[in-house]
């Protein structure tokens, strides 16, 4: 399929020119005094994984892939209430995109931003189109992305979820760290703000080799 001939991809798809984004990419902080370590290798679910979450406790856990990042997002939102979400993921599939758009329609998710790898949009343009329809044409930015994190923001919470999860289900060992951490939240938010204010370019004008060339030039 020729990407330039696909109207879904050509419709104002945002492309991030990484070479122009300058950011101090290191954040340092003391180890949390209240850290909960969880080995979720039986049949624990996502609700059990976030049990005990409060403003002082950092949770670190291993899973066997028995629940997905989407399950974890749902469990977190049950505790926080409706929130604004920022997600960075290498990949997702149509099912997760549809479920998240339904959560937006229900008011569980107030707004959502997606920082995704170029391959996600190329592999599943219909999922990307669904995201843009639900969250707006400004909801997606595309670059060389392999980082996985999710931010949750409302009046009471500044939650940071980090881990090995992609958005899609993966029955393998995964790890995650979850904490109300306003300082780290602001650090990541600053990076995302730089990404989102970047002058957009049509993705139909770019090819994978151009993305890699831009990535190599990042400082």
PDB file of C-alpha atoms in Angstrom:
ATOM      1  CA  UNK A   1       0.000   0.000   0.000  1.00  0.00           C
ATOM      2  CA  UNK A   2       1.292   3.431  -0.913  1.00  0.00           C
ATOM      3  CA  UNK A   3       1.145   5.602   2.206  1.00  0.00           C
ATOM      4  CA  UNK A   4       0.718   8.807   0.206  1.00  0.00           C
ATOM      5  CA  UNK A   5      -2.461   7.470  -1.400  1.00  0.00           C
ATOM      6  CA  UNK A   6      -4.135   6.646   1.904  1.00  0.00           C
ATOM      7  CA  UNK A   7      -6.463   9.529   2.900  1.00  0.00           C
ATOM      8  CA  UNK A   8      -6.522   8.397   6.531  1.00  0.00           C
ATOM      9  CA  UNK A   9      -2.773   8.854   6.809  1.00  0.00           C
ATOM     10  CA  UNK A  10      -2.647  12.028   4.763  1.00  0.00           C
ATOM     11  CA  UNK A  11      -5.257  13.835   6.837  1.00  0.00           C
ATOM     12  CA  UNK A  12      -3.177  16.224   8.957  1.00  0.00           C
ATOM     13  CA  UNK A  13      -1.147  13.405  10.507  1.00  0.00           C
ATOM     14  CA  UNK A  14       1.376  15.012  12.832  1.00  0.00           C
ATOM     15  CA  UNK A  15       5.058  14.134  12.471  1.00  0.00           C
ATOM     16  CA  UNK A  16       7.641  15.079  15.064  1.00  0.00           C
ATOM     17  CA  UNK A  17      10.955  16.451  13.804  1.00  0.00           C
ATOM     18  CA  UNK A  18      13.119  15.194  16.672  1.00  0.00           C
ATOM     19  CA  UNK A  19      16.173  17.083  15.484  1.00  0.00           C
ATOM     20  CA  UNK A  20      14.617  20.352  16.617  1.00  0.00           C
ATOM     21  CA  UNK A  21      13.551  19.275  20.106  1.00  0.00           C
ATOM     22  CA  UNK A  22      16.021  20.247  22.818  1.00  0.00           C
ATOM     23  CA  UNK A  23      15.425  18.834  26.284  1.00  0.00           C
ATOM     24  CA  UNK A  24      17.492  17.897  29.352  1.00  0.00           C
ATOM     25  CA  UNK A  25      16.549  14.232  29.324  1.00  0.00           C
ATOM     26  CA  UNK A  26      17.621  13.259  32.867  1.00  0.00           C
ATOM     27  CA  UNK A  27      15.604  13.529  36.063  1.00  0.00           C
ATOM     28  CA  UNK A  28      17.086  12.670  39.480  1.00  0.00           C
ATOM     29  CA  UNK A  29      15.308  12.110  42.790  1.00  0.00           C
ATOM     30  CA  UNK A  30      15.836  10.193  46.061  1.00  0.00           C
ATOM     31  CA  UNK A  31      14.459   6.661  46.338  1.00  0.00           C
ATOM     32  CA  UNK A  32      10.943   6.673  47.754  1.00  0.00           C
ATOM     33  CA  UNK A  33      10.759   5.860  51.449  1.00  0.00           C
ATOM     34  CA  UNK A  34       7.367   4.228  50.908  1.00  0.00           C
ATOM     35  CA  UNK A  35       7.848   1.758  48.087  1.00  0.00           C
ATOM     36  CA  UNK A  36       5.719  -1.331  47.627  1.00  0.00           C
ATOM     37  CA  UNK A  37       7.260  -4.248  45.714  1.00  0.00           C
ATOM     38  CA  UNK A  38       4.833  -6.739  44.192  1.00  0.00           C
ATOM     39  CA  UNK A  39       5.469 -10.092  42.499  1.00  0.00           C
ATOM     40  CA  UNK A  40       2.215 -10.612  40.608  1.00  0.00           C
ATOM     41  CA  UNK A  41       3.012 -14.048  39.253  1.00  0.00           C
ATOM     42  CA  UNK A  42      -0.136 -15.899  40.237  1.00  0.00           C
ATOM     43  CA  UNK A  43      -3.537 -14.753  39.041  1.00  0.00           C
ATOM     44  CA  UNK A  44      -3.544 -11.223  40.440  1.00  0.00           C
ATOM     45  CA  UNK A  45      -5.354  -8.725  38.292  1.00  0.00           C
ATOM     46  CA  UNK A  46      -4.830  -5.044  37.572  1.00  0.00           C
ATOM     47  CA  UNK A  47      -7.105  -3.948  40.423  1.00  0.00           C
ATOM     48  CA  UNK A  48      -4.949  -5.884  42.887  1.00  0.00           C
ATOM     49  CA  UNK A  49      -1.833  -4.395  41.294  1.00  0.00           C
ATOM     50  CA  UNK A  50      -2.853  -0.836  42.252  1.00  0.00           C
ATOM     51  CA  UNK A  51      -4.220  -1.762  45.676  1.00  0.00           C
ATOM     52  CA  UNK A  52      -2.846   0.590  48.317  1.00  0.00           C
ATOM     53  CA  UNK A  53      -2.037   3.365  45.863  1.00  0.00           C
ATOM     54  CA  UNK A  54      -1.929   6.715  47.636  1.00  0.00           C
ATOM     55  CA  UNK A  55      -0.007   9.976  47.427  1.00  0.00           C
ATOM     56  CA  UNK A  56       2.983   8.633  49.364  1.00  0.00           C
ATOM     57  CA  UNK A  57       3.457   5.066  48.091  1.00  0.00           C
ATOM     58  CA  UNK A  58       5.386   4.056  44.978  1.00  0.00           C
ATOM     59  CA  UNK A  59       4.391   0.656  43.568  1.00  0.00           C
ATOM     60  CA  UNK A  60       6.783  -1.548  41.584  1.00  0.00           C
ATOM     61  CA  UNK A  61       5.538  -4.846  40.202  1.00  0.00           C
ATOM     62  CA  UNK A  62       6.301  -7.798  37.951  1.00  0.00           C
ATOM     63  CA  UNK A  63       3.523  -9.578  36.071  1.00  0.00           C
ATOM     64  CA  UNK A  64       3.343 -12.614  33.821  1.00  0.00           C
ATOM     65  CA  UNK A  65       1.362 -10.649  31.296  1.00  0.00           C
ATOM     66  CA  UNK A  66      -1.966 -11.753  32.776  1.00  0.00           C
ATOM     67  CA  UNK A  67      -3.284  -8.212  32.392  1.00  0.00           C
ATOM     68  CA  UNK A  68      -2.572  -5.490  29.886  1.00  0.00           C
ATOM     69  CA  UNK A  69      -1.619  -1.853  30.117  1.00  0.00           C
ATOM     70  CA  UNK A  70      -5.213  -1.062  29.203  1.00  0.00           C
ATOM     71  CA  UNK A  71      -6.386  -3.091  32.225  1.00  0.00           C
ATOM     72  CA  UNK A  72      -3.956  -1.138  34.406  1.00  0.00           C
ATOM     73  CA  UNK A  73      -5.189   2.196  33.034  1.00  0.00           C
ATOM     74  CA  UNK A  74      -8.769   1.193  33.828  1.00  0.00           C
ATOM     75  CA  UNK A  75      -7.848   0.154  37.387  1.00  0.00           C
ATOM     76  CA  UNK A  76      -5.980   3.418  37.964  1.00  0.00           C
ATOM     77  CA  UNK A  77      -8.897   5.518  36.711  1.00  0.00           C
ATOM     78  CA  UNK A  78     -11.192   3.699  39.129  1.00  0.00           C
ATOM     79  CA  UNK A  79      -9.039   5.157  41.914  1.00  0.00           C
ATOM     80  CA  UNK A  80      -8.385   8.608  40.494  1.00  0.00           C
ATOM     81  CA  UNK A  81     -11.685   9.343  38.814  1.00  0.00           C
ATOM     82  CA  UNK A  82     -11.811  11.004  35.352  1.00  0.00           C
ATOM     83  CA  UNK A  83      -8.404  12.273  34.264  1.00  0.00           C
ATOM     84  CA  UNK A  84      -6.374  13.699  31.412  1.00  0.00           C
ATOM     85  CA  UNK A  85      -3.988  11.070  30.025  1.00  0.00           C
ATOM     86  CA  UNK A  86      -0.746  11.260  28.079  1.00  0.00           C
ATOM     87  CA  UNK A  87       0.502   7.948  26.673  1.00  0.00           C
ATOM     88  CA  UNK A  88       3.774   6.941  25.049  1.00  0.00           C
ATOM     89  CA  UNK A  89       3.806   3.491  23.443  1.00  0.00           C
ATOM     90  CA  UNK A  90       5.547   1.660  20.648  1.00  0.00           C
ATOM     91  CA  UNK A  91       2.424  -0.117  19.511  1.00  0.00           C
ATOM     92  CA  UNK A  92      -1.262  -0.701  20.133  1.00  0.00           C
ATOM     93  CA  UNK A  93      -4.045  -2.443  18.300  1.00  0.00           C
ATOM     94  CA  UNK A  94      -7.501  -1.516  17.155  1.00  0.00           C
ATOM     95  CA  UNK A  95      -9.277  -3.129  20.097  1.00  0.00           C
ATOM     96  CA  UNK A  96      -7.445  -1.013  22.689  1.00  0.00           C
ATOM     97  CA  UNK A  97      -7.966   2.123  20.622  1.00  0.00           C
ATOM     98  CA  UNK A  98     -11.701   1.420  20.404  1.00  0.00           C
ATOM     99  CA  UNK A  99     -11.963   0.763  24.169  1.00  0.00           C
ATOM    100  CA  UNK A 100     -10.132   3.979  25.016  1.00  0.00           C
ATOM    101  CA  UNK A 101     -12.290   6.017  22.675  1.00  0.00           C
ATOM    102  CA  UNK A 102     -15.352   4.520  24.404  1.00  0.00           C
ATOM    103  CA  UNK A 103     -13.904   5.591  27.762  1.00  0.00           C
ATOM    104  CA  UNK A 104     -13.560   9.104  26.364  1.00  0.00           C
ATOM    105  CA  UNK A 105     -17.193   9.073  25.272  1.00  0.00           C
ATOM    106  CA  UNK A 106     -18.205   7.870  28.767  1.00  0.00           C
ATOM    107  CA  UNK A 107     -16.228  10.660  30.449  1.00  0.00           C
ATOM    108  CA  UNK A 108     -13.763   8.340  32.227  1.00  0.00           C
ATOM    109  CA  UNK A 109     -10.980   9.845  30.130  1.00  0.00           C
ATOM    110  CA  UNK A 110     -11.255  13.623  29.762  1.00  0.00           C
ATOM    111  CA  UNK A 111      -8.505  14.138  27.172  1.00  0.00           C
ATOM    112  CA  UNK A 112      -5.740  11.925  25.803  1.00  0.00           C
ATOM    113  CA  UNK A 113      -2.490  12.477  23.936  1.00  0.00           C
ATOM    114  CA  UNK A 114      -0.635   9.718  22.111  1.00  0.00           C
ATOM    115  CA  UNK A 115       3.100   9.660  21.378  1.00  0.00           C
ATOM    116  CA  UNK A 116       3.597   6.632  19.145  1.00  0.00           C
ATOM    117  CA  UNK A 117       6.087   5.046  16.812  1.00  0.00           C
ATOM    118  CA  UNK A 118       5.738   5.609  13.094  1.00  0.00           C
ATOM    119  CA  UNK A 119       5.160   1.883  12.586  1.00  0.00           C
ATOM    120  CA  UNK A 120       1.936   1.954  14.632  1.00  0.00           C
ATOM    121  CA  UNK A 121       0.253   4.422  12.306  1.00  0.00           C
ATOM    122  CA  UNK A 122       1.550   2.647   9.206  1.00  0.00           C
ATOM    123  CA  UNK A 123       0.480  -0.799  10.415  1.00  0.00           C
ATOM    124  CA  UNK A 124      -3.002   0.154  11.596  1.00  0.00           C
ATOM    125  CA  UNK A 125      -4.182   3.407  10.014  1.00  0.00           C
ATOM    126  CA  UNK A 126      -7.796   2.666  10.986  1.00  0.00           C
ATOM    127  CA  UNK A 127      -6.838   2.581  14.687  1.00  0.00           C
ATOM    128  CA  UNK A 128      -5.006   5.883  14.262  1.00  0.00           C
ATOM    129  CA  UNK A 129      -8.028   7.339  12.518  1.00  0.00           C
ATOM    130  CA  UNK A 130     -10.267   6.173  15.369  1.00  0.00           C
ATOM    131  CA  UNK A 131      -7.988   7.920  17.869  1.00  0.00           C
ATOM    132  CA  UNK A 132      -8.077  11.171  15.910  1.00  0.00           C
ATOM    133  CA  UNK A 133     -11.859  10.986  15.626  1.00  0.00           C
ATOM    134  CA  UNK A 134     -12.286  10.571  19.408  1.00  0.00           C
ATOM    135  CA  UNK A 135      -9.482  12.731  20.779  1.00  0.00           C
ATOM    136  CA  UNK A 136      -8.930  15.250  17.990  1.00  0.00           C
ATOM    137  CA  UNK A 137      -6.520  15.671  15.113  1.00  0.00           C
ATOM    138  CA  UNK A 138      -3.915  17.060  17.516  1.00  0.00           C
ATOM    139  CA  UNK A 139      -3.998  13.927  19.687  1.00  0.00           C
ATOM    140  CA  UNK A 140      -1.194  11.982  17.973  1.00  0.00           C
ATOM    141  CA  UNK A 141       2.488  12.716  17.475  1.00  0.00           C
ATOM    142  CA  UNK A 142       4.694  10.291  15.572  1.00  0.00           C
ATOM    143  CA  UNK A 143       8.432   9.742  15.948  1.00  0.00           C
ATOM    144  CA  UNK A 144      10.969   6.989  16.664  1.00  0.00           C
ATOM    145  CA  UNK A 145       9.306   5.876  19.905  1.00  0.00           C
ATOM    146  CA  UNK A 146      10.051   2.908  22.156  1.00  0.00           C
ATOM    147  CA  UNK A 147       9.472   4.538  25.571  1.00  0.00           C
ATOM    148  CA  UNK A 148       6.436   3.405  27.525  1.00  0.00           C
ATOM    149  CA  UNK A 149       4.810   5.677  30.074  1.00  0.00           C
ATOM    150  CA  UNK A 150       1.428   7.068  30.959  1.00  0.00           C
ATOM    151  CA  UNK A 151       0.554  10.269  32.834  1.00  0.00           C
ATOM    152  CA  UNK A 152      -2.710  10.789  34.728  1.00  0.00           C
ATOM    153  CA  UNK A 153      -3.774  14.285  35.726  1.00  0.00           C
ATOM    154  CA  UNK A 154      -6.744  15.727  37.584  1.00  0.00           C
ATOM    155  CA  UNK A 155      -7.234  18.051  40.563  1.00  0.00           C
ATOM    156  CA  UNK A 156      -6.039  15.412  43.056  1.00  0.00           C
ATOM    157  CA  UNK A 157      -3.453  13.354  41.174  1.00  0.00           C
ATOM    158  CA  UNK A 158      -0.235  13.660  39.193  1.00  0.00           C
ATOM    159  CA  UNK A 159       0.392   9.975  38.555  1.00  0.00           C
ATOM    160  CA  UNK A 160       3.276   8.575  36.527  1.00  0.00           C
ATOM    161  CA  UNK A 161       3.068   4.992  35.233  1.00  0.00           C
ATOM    162  CA  UNK A 162       6.254   3.588  33.697  1.00  0.00           C
ATOM    163  CA  UNK A 163       7.032   0.094  32.530  1.00  0.00           C
ATOM    164  CA  UNK A 164       7.700  -2.392  29.771  1.00  0.00           C
ATOM    165  CA  UNK A 165       4.061  -2.613  28.633  1.00  0.00           C
ATOM    166  CA  UNK A 166       2.970  -1.685  25.168  1.00  0.00           C
ATOM    167  CA  UNK A 167      -0.719  -0.943  24.974  1.00  0.00           C
ATOM    168  CA  UNK A 168      -1.528  -4.285  23.378  1.00  0.00           C
ATOM    169  CA  UNK A 169      -1.880  -7.534  25.351  1.00  0.00           C
ATOM    170  CA  UNK A 170       1.374  -9.490  25.675  1.00  0.00           C
ATOM    171  CA  UNK A 171       1.499 -12.740  27.737  1.00  0.00           C
ATOM    172  CA  UNK A 172       5.109 -12.278  28.821  1.00  0.00           C
ATOM    173  CA  UNK A 173       6.831 -10.944  31.902  1.00  0.00           C
ATOM    174  CA  UNK A 174       6.226  -7.217  32.257  1.00  0.00           C
ATOM    175  CA  UNK A 175       7.229  -4.654  34.874  1.00  0.00           C
ATOM    176  CA  UNK A 176       5.722  -1.370  35.983  1.00  0.00           C
ATOM    177  CA  UNK A 177       6.286   1.486  38.421  1.00  0.00           C
ATOM    178  CA  UNK A 178       3.407   3.681  39.558  1.00  0.00           C
ATOM    179  CA  UNK A 179       3.508   6.735  41.826  1.00  0.00           C
ATOM    180  CA  UNK A 180       1.919  10.098  42.509  1.00  0.00           C
ATOM    181  CA  UNK A 181       5.033  12.111  41.664  1.00  0.00           C
ATOM    182  CA  UNK A 182       4.343  15.756  40.727  1.00  0.00           C
ATOM    183  CA  UNK A 183       8.021  16.520  40.149  1.00  0.00           C
ATOM    184  CA  UNK A 184       8.534  13.628  37.717  1.00  0.00           C
ATOM    185  CA  UNK A 185       5.137  14.348  36.162  1.00  0.00           C
ATOM    186  CA  UNK A 186       6.178  17.936  35.427  1.00  0.00           C
ATOM    187  CA  UNK A 187       9.515  16.736  34.027  1.00  0.00           C
ATOM    188  CA  UNK A 188       7.828  14.429  31.523  1.00  0.00           C
ATOM    189  CA  UNK A 189       5.093  16.970  30.828  1.00  0.00           C
ATOM    190  CA  UNK A 190       7.751  19.539  29.877  1.00  0.00           C
ATOM    191  CA  UNK A 191       9.138  17.142  27.286  1.00  0.00           C
ATOM    192  CA  UNK A 192       5.685  16.442  25.886  1.00  0.00           C
ATOM    193  CA  UNK A 193       4.868  20.145  25.723  1.00  0.00           C
ATOM    194  CA  UNK A 194       7.952  20.653  23.549  1.00  0.00           C
ATOM    195  CA  UNK A 195       6.812  17.818  21.297  1.00  0.00           C
ATOM    196  CA  UNK A 196       3.253  19.076  20.952  1.00  0.00           C
ATOM    197  CA  UNK A 197       4.138  22.661  20.146  1.00  0.00           C
ATOM    198  CA  UNK A 198       6.407  21.477  17.358  1.00  0.00           C
ATOM    199  CA  UNK A 199       5.428  22.691  13.933  1.00  0.00           C
ATOM    200  CA  UNK A 200       3.519  19.761  12.388  1.00  0.00           C
ATOM    201  CA  UNK A 201       4.329  18.300   9.022  1.00  0.00           C
ATOM    202  CA  UNK A 202       2.266  15.953   6.868  1.00  0.00           C
ATOM    203  CA  UNK A 203       3.310  12.382   7.418  1.00  0.00           C
ATOM    204  CA  UNK A 204       2.760  11.598   3.758  1.00  0.00           C
ATOM    205  CA  UNK A 205       5.912  13.610   3.026  1.00  0.00           C
ATOM    206  CA  UNK A 206       8.119  11.362   5.172  1.00  0.00           C
ATOM    207  CA  UNK A 207       9.522   7.879   4.820  1.00  0.00           C
ATOM    208  CA  UNK A 208      11.005   5.616   7.513  1.00  0.00           C
ATOM    209  CA  UNK A 209      14.579   6.378   6.462  1.00  0.00           C
ATOM    210  CA  UNK A 210      13.874  10.094   6.999  1.00  0.00           C
ATOM    211  CA  UNK A 211      12.543   9.361  10.478  1.00  0.00           C
ATOM    212  CA  UNK A 212      15.723   7.460  11.347  1.00  0.00           C
ATOM    213  CA  UNK A 213      17.895  10.254   9.938  1.00  0.00           C
ATOM    214  CA  UNK A 214      16.079  12.836  12.072  1.00  0.00           C
ATOM    215  CA  UNK A 215      16.379  10.593  15.123  1.00  0.00           C
ATOM    216  CA  UNK A 216      20.142  10.261  14.631  1.00  0.00           C
ATOM    217  CA  UNK A 217      20.443  14.054  14.621  1.00  0.00           C
ATOM    218  CA  UNK A 218      18.663  14.423  17.996  1.00  0.00           C
ATOM    219  CA  UNK A 219      20.782  16.041  20.730  1.00  0.00           C
TER     220      UNK A 219
END
